[in-house]
XYZ file of C-alpha atoms in Angstrom:
192
model
C 43.069 -36.228 35.153
C 46.217 -35.554 33.165
C 47.938 -38.841 33.991
C 44.933 -41.010 32.689
C 45.848 -39.544 29.080
C 49.235 -41.134 29.434
C 49.522 -44.381 27.871
C 52.983 -45.269 30.650
C 52.162 -44.865 34.260
C 53.724 -41.466 35.144
C 53.955 -39.992 38.569
C 51.756 -37.131 40.389
C 55.255 -35.215 40.527
C 55.691 -35.710 36.742
C 51.909 -34.526 35.887
C 52.445 -31.241 37.907
C 55.782 -30.037 36.383
C 54.387 -31.212 32.978
C 51.506 -28.958 33.232
C 53.467 -25.972 34.674
C 55.667 -26.631 31.948
C 52.930 -26.416 29.454
C 51.267 -23.313 31.276
C 55.007 -21.641 31.309
C 55.739 -22.373 27.468
C 52.287 -20.826 26.516
C 53.442 -17.823 28.555
C 56.595 -17.395 26.687
C 54.997 -18.045 23.084
C 52.682 -15.414 23.824
C 55.306 -13.188 25.145
C 57.387 -13.185 22.396
C 54.421 -12.090 19.937
C 52.990 -15.446 18.695
C 49.616 -16.013 18.162
C 48.875 -18.853 20.725
C 45.726 -21.015 20.953
C 45.473 -23.893 23.710
C 42.824 -26.637 23.317
C 41.090 -27.805 25.914
C 39.129 -31.278 25.608
C 36.222 -31.527 27.280
C 36.797 -35.097 28.731
C 36.052 -34.613 31.890
C 33.234 -32.697 34.009
C 32.533 -29.097 33.331
C 34.162 -28.125 36.798
C 37.326 -29.480 35.969
C 37.261 -27.626 32.260
C 36.267 -24.555 34.126
C 39.537 -24.824 36.579
C 41.580 -25.073 33.401
C 40.147 -21.898 31.713
C 40.915 -19.935 34.917
C 44.424 -21.376 35.093
C 44.981 -19.879 31.559
C 42.371 -16.647 32.115
C 45.758 -14.358 33.338
C 47.536 -15.391 29.975
C 44.735 -14.572 27.613
C 43.812 -11.354 29.291
C 47.582 -10.061 28.920
C 48.474 -11.398 25.689
C 45.020 -12.475 24.055
C 45.909 -16.085 24.224
C 43.399 -17.896 22.578
C 41.339 -20.795 24.121
C 39.246 -23.363 22.232
C 37.132 -26.236 24.071
C 36.954 -29.387 21.816
C 34.453 -32.010 22.446
C 35.369 -35.653 23.401
C 34.848 -37.861 20.322
C 34.742 -40.974 22.449
C 32.126 -39.230 24.446
C 30.070 -36.946 22.258
C 27.011 -36.444 24.097
C 28.455 -35.876 27.396
C 30.976 -33.774 26.344
C 28.688 -31.656 24.438
C 26.783 -31.362 27.479
C 29.824 -30.253 29.354
C 30.460 -27.527 27.041
C 26.970 -26.225 27.152
C 27.488 -25.993 30.903
C 30.470 -24.604 30.512
C 28.836 -21.403 28.497
C 26.091 -21.050 30.479
C 28.448 -20.877 33.629
C 30.711 -18.215 32.008
C 27.228 -16.456 31.148
C 28.740 -16.235 27.742
C 26.882 -15.249 24.300
C 27.649 -16.772 20.721
C 29.359 -14.349 18.594
C 29.735 -16.258 15.079
C 29.887 -19.939 13.945
C 31.588 -21.589 11.360
C 30.862 -24.904 9.767
C 33.983 -25.701 7.573
C 33.069 -27.512 4.206
C 33.605 -30.996 3.667
C 35.069 -31.354 7.326
C 33.752 -32.760 10.700
C 33.799 -29.537 12.507
C 32.158 -26.513 13.602
C 33.919 -23.822 15.331
C 31.788 -21.004 17.625
C 33.334 -17.683 19.223
C 32.065 -16.846 22.391
C 31.933 -13.796 24.438
C 31.602 -14.647 28.222
C 29.786 -12.150 30.954
C 33.587 -10.882 32.197
C 34.529 -10.227 28.053
C 36.903 -13.284 28.051
C 36.628 -14.674 24.530
C 36.839 -18.278 23.721
C 35.912 -20.543 21.181
C 34.288 -24.094 20.877
C 35.024 -26.727 18.303
C 32.432 -29.467 17.865
C 33.131 -32.416 15.965
C 30.869 -34.731 14.761
C 31.145 -37.848 12.632
C 31.054 -37.234 8.942
C 31.357 -39.847 6.746
C 33.081 -39.240 3.142
C 31.671 -42.011 0.736
C 34.807 -42.679 -1.373
C 36.907 -42.846 1.811
C 34.406 -44.325 4.647
C 32.062 -46.177 2.611
C 33.565 -49.815 3.151
C 36.226 -48.592 5.864
C 37.190 -51.603 8.131
C 37.609 -49.614 11.213
C 34.087 -47.291 10.613
C 32.207 -48.712 13.909
C 35.001 -47.618 15.899
C 35.658 -44.299 14.152
C 34.662 -41.393 16.291
C 35.617 -38.929 14.083
C 34.985 -39.994 10.365
C 36.264 -37.768 7.444
C 38.181 -34.808 9.255
C 39.601 -33.226 6.268
C 42.680 -33.383 3.855
C 46.026 -33.776 5.971
C 49.260 -32.768 3.952
C 52.358 -34.859 5.284
C 56.222 -35.221 4.171
C 57.480 -38.775 4.218
C 61.134 -38.985 3.291
C 61.018 -35.966 1.277
C 57.570 -37.146 -0.962
C 54.421 -35.643 -0.125
C 51.438 -37.484 0.601
C 47.843 -36.968 1.346
C 46.236 -38.385 4.238
C 42.628 -38.867 4.274
C 42.044 -40.582 7.545
C 43.521 -40.209 11.266
C 43.145 -43.956 12.197
C 44.694 -45.987 9.227
C 47.927 -45.911 7.514
C 47.212 -48.038 4.509
C 47.393 -46.711 0.830
C 44.130 -46.134 0.445
C 44.011 -43.129 2.800
C 47.586 -42.151 2.639
C 48.125 -41.507 -0.992
C 50.905 -39.626 -3.084
C 49.773 -36.171 -3.522
C 50.178 -36.121 -7.156
C 48.491 -39.393 -7.462
C 45.631 -37.789 -5.294
C 45.288 -35.084 -7.644
C 43.952 -37.178 -10.308
C 41.801 -39.444 -8.204
C 38.080 -40.351 -7.831
C 38.499 -38.993 -4.033
C 40.015 -35.719 -5.328
C 36.897 -35.123 -7.742
C 34.454 -35.996 -4.681
C 36.154 -33.618 -2.253
C 36.055 -30.735 -4.506
C 32.226 -31.325 -5.207
C 31.740 -31.009 -1.605
C 33.893 -27.679 -1.279
C 31.713 -26.534 -4.296
C 27.972 -27.305 -3.239
């Protein structure tokens, strides 16, 4: 499954070594006192996602590693069903829910029967008119408007409004963005 995510062909040995390296990095980061969260995309069936959660449970119980399960934006409905199945298998009860304004995501915190705390993050297409209305890639966009991203490029700050495009209408110099109509639209969403 890990190999399927790679754009270039890799060996099964590379995949096993890479996964063990990632687990080791999580362990080292947690043991050094860092607040660590692992995102797991529910792109395959619920049992495979459960095996990843089980693999990380020892690090979580020892260090408080945060685990977040994300839905797969290319297969939203089947991914949501997988997350629902995982919560049921864990006997999880929802503890809290946060919907981030002016974005395309909702985070829920769950507690399993065994006391394991984990999060689910559900992203859904949310389109901001000023950015998405006349977008040339809207028909293949699974995410929509995710939120603002601040980027530094050659010492200058930019606001990125879209994860899929690099054109000047979605990658705007920070100062120019502050006086734009899109900034006004975004601020209205935050206030509403």
